[in-house]
CSV table of N, CA and C in Angstrom, one decimal:
chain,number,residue,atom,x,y,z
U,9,UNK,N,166.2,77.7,21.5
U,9,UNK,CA,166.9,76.6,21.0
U,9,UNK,C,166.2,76.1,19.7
U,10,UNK,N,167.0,75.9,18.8
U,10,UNK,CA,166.2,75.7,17.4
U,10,UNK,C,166.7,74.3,17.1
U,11,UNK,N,165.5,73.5,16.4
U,11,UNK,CA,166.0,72.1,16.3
U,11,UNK,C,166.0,71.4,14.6
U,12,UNK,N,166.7,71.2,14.3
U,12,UNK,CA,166.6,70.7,13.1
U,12,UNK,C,166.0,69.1,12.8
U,13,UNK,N,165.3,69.1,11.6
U,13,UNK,CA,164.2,68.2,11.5
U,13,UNK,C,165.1,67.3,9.4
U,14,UNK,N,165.2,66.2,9.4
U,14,UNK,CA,164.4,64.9,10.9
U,14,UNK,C,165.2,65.0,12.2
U,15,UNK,N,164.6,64.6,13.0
U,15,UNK,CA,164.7,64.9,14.2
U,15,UNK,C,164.3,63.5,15.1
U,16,UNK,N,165.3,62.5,15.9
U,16,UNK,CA,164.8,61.0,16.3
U,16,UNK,C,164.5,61.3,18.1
U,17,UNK,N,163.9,60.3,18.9
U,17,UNK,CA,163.2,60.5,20.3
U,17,UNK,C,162.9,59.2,20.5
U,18,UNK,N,162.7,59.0,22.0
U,18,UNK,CA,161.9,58.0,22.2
U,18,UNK,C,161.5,57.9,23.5
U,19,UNK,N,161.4,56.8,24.3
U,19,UNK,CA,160.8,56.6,25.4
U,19,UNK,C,162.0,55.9,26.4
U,20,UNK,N,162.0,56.4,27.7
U,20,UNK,CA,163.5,56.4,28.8
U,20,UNK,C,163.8,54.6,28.6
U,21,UNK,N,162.5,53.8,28.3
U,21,UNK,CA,163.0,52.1,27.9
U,21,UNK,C,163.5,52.0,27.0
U,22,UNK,N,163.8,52.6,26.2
U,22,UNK,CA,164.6,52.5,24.7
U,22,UNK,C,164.3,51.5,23.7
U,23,UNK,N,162.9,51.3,24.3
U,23,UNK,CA,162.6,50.6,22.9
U,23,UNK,C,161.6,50.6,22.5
U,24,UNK,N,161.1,51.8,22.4
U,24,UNK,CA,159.9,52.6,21.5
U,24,UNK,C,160.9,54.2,21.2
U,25,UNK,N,160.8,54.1,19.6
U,25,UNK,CA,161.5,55.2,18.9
U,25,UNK,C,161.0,55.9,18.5
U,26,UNK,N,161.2,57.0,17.5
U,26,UNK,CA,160.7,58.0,17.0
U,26,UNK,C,161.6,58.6,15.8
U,27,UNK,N,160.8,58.8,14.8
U,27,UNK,CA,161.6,59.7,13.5
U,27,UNK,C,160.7,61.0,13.3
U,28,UNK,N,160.4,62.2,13.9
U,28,UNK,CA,159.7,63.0,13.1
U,28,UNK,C,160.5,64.4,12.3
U,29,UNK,N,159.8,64.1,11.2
U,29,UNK,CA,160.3,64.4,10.0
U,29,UNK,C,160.0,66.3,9.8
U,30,UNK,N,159.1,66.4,10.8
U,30,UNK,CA,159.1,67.7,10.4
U,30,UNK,C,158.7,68.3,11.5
U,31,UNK,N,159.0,69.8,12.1
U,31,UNK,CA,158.4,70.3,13.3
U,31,UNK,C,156.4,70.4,13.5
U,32,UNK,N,156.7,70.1,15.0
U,32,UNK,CA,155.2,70.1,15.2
U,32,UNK,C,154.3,71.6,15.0
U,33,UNK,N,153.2,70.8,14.9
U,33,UNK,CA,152.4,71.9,14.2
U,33,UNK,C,152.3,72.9,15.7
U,34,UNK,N,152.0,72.6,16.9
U,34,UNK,CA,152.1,73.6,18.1
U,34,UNK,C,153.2,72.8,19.2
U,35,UNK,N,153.4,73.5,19.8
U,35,UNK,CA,153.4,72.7,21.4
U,35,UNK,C,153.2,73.7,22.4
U,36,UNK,N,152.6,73.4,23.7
U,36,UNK,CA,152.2,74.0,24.7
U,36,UNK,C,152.6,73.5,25.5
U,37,UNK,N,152.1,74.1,27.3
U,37,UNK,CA,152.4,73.4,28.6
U,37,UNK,C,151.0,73.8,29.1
U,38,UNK,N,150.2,72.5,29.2
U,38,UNK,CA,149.2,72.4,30.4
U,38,UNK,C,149.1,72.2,31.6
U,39,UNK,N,149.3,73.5,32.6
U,39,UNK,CA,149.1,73.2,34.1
U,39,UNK,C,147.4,72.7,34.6
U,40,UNK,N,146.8,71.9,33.9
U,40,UNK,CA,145.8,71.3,34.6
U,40,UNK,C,145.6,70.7,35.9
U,41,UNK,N,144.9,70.1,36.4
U,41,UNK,CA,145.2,69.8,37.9
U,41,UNK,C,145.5,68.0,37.1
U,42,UNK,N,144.7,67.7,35.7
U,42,UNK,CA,144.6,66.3,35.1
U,42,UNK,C,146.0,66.0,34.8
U,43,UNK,N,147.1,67.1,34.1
U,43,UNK,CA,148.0,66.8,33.3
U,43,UNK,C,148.9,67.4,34.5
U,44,UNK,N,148.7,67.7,35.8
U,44,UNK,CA,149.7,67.7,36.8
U,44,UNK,C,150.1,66.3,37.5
U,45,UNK,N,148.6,66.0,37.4
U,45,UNK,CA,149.1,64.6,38.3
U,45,UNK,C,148.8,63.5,37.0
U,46,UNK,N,149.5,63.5,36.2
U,46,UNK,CA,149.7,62.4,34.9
U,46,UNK,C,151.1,62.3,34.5
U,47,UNK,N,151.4,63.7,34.6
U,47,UNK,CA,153.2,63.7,34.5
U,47,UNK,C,153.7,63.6,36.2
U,48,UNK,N,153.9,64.0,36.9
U,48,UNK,CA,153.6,64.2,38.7
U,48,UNK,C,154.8,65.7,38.5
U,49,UNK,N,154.6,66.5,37.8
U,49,UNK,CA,154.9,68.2,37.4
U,49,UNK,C,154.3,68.9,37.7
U,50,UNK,N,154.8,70.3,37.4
U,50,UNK,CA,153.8,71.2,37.6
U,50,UNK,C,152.7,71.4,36.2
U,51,UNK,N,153.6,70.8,35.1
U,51,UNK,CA,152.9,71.0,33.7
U,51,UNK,C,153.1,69.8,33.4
U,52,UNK,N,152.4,69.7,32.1
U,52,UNK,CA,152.8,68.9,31.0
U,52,UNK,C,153.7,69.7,29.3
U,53,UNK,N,154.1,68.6,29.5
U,53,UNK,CA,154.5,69.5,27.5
U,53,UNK,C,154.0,68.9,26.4
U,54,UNK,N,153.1,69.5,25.7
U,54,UNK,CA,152.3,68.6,24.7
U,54,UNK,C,152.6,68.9,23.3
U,55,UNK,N,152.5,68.2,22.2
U,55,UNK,CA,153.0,68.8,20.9
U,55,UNK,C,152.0,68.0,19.9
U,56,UNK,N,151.4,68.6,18.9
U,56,UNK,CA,150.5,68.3,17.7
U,56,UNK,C,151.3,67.8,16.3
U,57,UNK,N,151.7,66.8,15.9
U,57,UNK,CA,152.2,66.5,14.6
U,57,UNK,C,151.1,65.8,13.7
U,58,UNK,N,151.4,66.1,12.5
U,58,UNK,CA,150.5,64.8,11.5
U,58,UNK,C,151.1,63.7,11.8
U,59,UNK,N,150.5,62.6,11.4
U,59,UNK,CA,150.6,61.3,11.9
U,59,UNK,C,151.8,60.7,10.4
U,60,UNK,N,151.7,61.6,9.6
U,60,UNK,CA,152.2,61.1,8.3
U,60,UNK,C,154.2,61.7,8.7
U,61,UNK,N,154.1,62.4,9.3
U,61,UNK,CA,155.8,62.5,9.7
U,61,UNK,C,155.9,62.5,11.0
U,62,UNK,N,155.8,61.4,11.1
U,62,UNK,CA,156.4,60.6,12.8
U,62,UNK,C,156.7,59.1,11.9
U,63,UNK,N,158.1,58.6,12.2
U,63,UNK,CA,158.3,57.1,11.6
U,63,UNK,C,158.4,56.9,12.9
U,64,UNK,N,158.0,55.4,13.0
U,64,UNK,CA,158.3,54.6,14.2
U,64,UNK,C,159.3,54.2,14.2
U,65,UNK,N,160.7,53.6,14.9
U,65,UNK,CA,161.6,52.9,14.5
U,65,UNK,C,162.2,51.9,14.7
U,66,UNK,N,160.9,51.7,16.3
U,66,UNK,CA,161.4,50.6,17.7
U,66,UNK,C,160.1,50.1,17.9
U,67,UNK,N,159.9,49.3,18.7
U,67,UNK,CA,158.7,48.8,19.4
U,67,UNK,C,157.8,50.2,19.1
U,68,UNK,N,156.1,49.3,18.7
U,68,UNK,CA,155.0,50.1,18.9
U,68,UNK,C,154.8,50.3,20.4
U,69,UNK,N,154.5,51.7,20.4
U,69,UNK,CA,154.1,51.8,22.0
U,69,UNK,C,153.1,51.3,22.2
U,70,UNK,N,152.6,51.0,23.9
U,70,UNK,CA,151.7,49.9,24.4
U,70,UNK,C,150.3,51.4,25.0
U,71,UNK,N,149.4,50.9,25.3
U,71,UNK,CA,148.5,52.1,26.1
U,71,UNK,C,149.7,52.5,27.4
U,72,UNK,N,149.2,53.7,27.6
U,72,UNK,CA,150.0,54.0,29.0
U,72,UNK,C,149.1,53.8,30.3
U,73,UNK,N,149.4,53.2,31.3
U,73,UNK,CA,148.8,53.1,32.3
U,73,UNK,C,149.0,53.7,33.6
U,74,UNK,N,150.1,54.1,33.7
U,74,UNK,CA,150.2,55.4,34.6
U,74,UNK,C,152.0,56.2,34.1
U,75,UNK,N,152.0,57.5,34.2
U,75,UNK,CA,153.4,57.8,33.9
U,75,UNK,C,154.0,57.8,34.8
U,76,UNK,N,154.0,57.6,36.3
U,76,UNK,CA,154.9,57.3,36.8
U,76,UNK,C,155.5,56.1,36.7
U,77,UNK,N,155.5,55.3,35.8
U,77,UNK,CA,156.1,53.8,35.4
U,77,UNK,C,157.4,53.8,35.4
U,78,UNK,N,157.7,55.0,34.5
U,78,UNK,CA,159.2,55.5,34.2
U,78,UNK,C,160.3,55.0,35.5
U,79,UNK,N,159.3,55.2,36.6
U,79,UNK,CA,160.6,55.2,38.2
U,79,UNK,C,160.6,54.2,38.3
U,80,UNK,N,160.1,53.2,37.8
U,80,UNK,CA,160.4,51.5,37.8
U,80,UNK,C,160.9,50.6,37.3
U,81,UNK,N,161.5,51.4,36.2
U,81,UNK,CA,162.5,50.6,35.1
U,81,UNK,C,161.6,50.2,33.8
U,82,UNK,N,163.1,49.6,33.0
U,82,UNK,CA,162.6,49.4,31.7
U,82,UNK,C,161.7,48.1,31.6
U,83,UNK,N,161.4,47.3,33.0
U,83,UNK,CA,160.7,46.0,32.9
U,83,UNK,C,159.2,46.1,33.2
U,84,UNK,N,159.0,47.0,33.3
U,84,UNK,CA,157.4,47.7,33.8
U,84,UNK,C,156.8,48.4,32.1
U,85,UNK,N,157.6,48.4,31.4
U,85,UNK,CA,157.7,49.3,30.2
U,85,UNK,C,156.5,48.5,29.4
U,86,UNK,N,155.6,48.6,29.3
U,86,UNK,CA,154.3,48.0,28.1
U,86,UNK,C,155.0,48.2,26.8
U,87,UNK,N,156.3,48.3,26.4
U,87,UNK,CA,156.7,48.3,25.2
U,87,UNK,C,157.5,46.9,25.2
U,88,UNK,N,158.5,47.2,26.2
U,88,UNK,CA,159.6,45.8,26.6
U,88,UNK,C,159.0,44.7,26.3
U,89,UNK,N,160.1,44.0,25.4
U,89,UNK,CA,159.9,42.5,25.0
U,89,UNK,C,159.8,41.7,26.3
């Protein structure tokens, strides 16, 4: 699947966005036993951009404190107003 760039994303709260402007420089999948139990996957999917093509477009994201947050809604969200 080929994706054309700019290219928008964000976070399942919908209110941390994303504009990146150009494809990432890699992406991989880490089956670590760290990045198994961080996503709760068998992998993770990770991707390398410059910092200079990614626009923000929504709320700045907050630190993450566990990824399982996602299964609790958008009110658990460290972005959520």
């Amino acid at each position: 699947m080929s994706t054309s760039f700019p290219t928008e994303g964000g976070c399942d709260c919908r209110f941390v966005r994303y504009r990146m402007e150009s494809a990432p420089l890699f992406v991989h999948c880490c089956h670590c036993r760290w990045c198994q139990r961080e996503s709760g996957a068998a992998f993770a999917l990770n991707a390398m951009i410059e910092a200079d093509r990614v626009t923000s477009l929504g709320a700045e994201p907050g630190d993450c404190r566990h990824a399982f947050q996602q299964w609790f809604g958008a009110e658990n969200c460290i972005a959520s107003p």
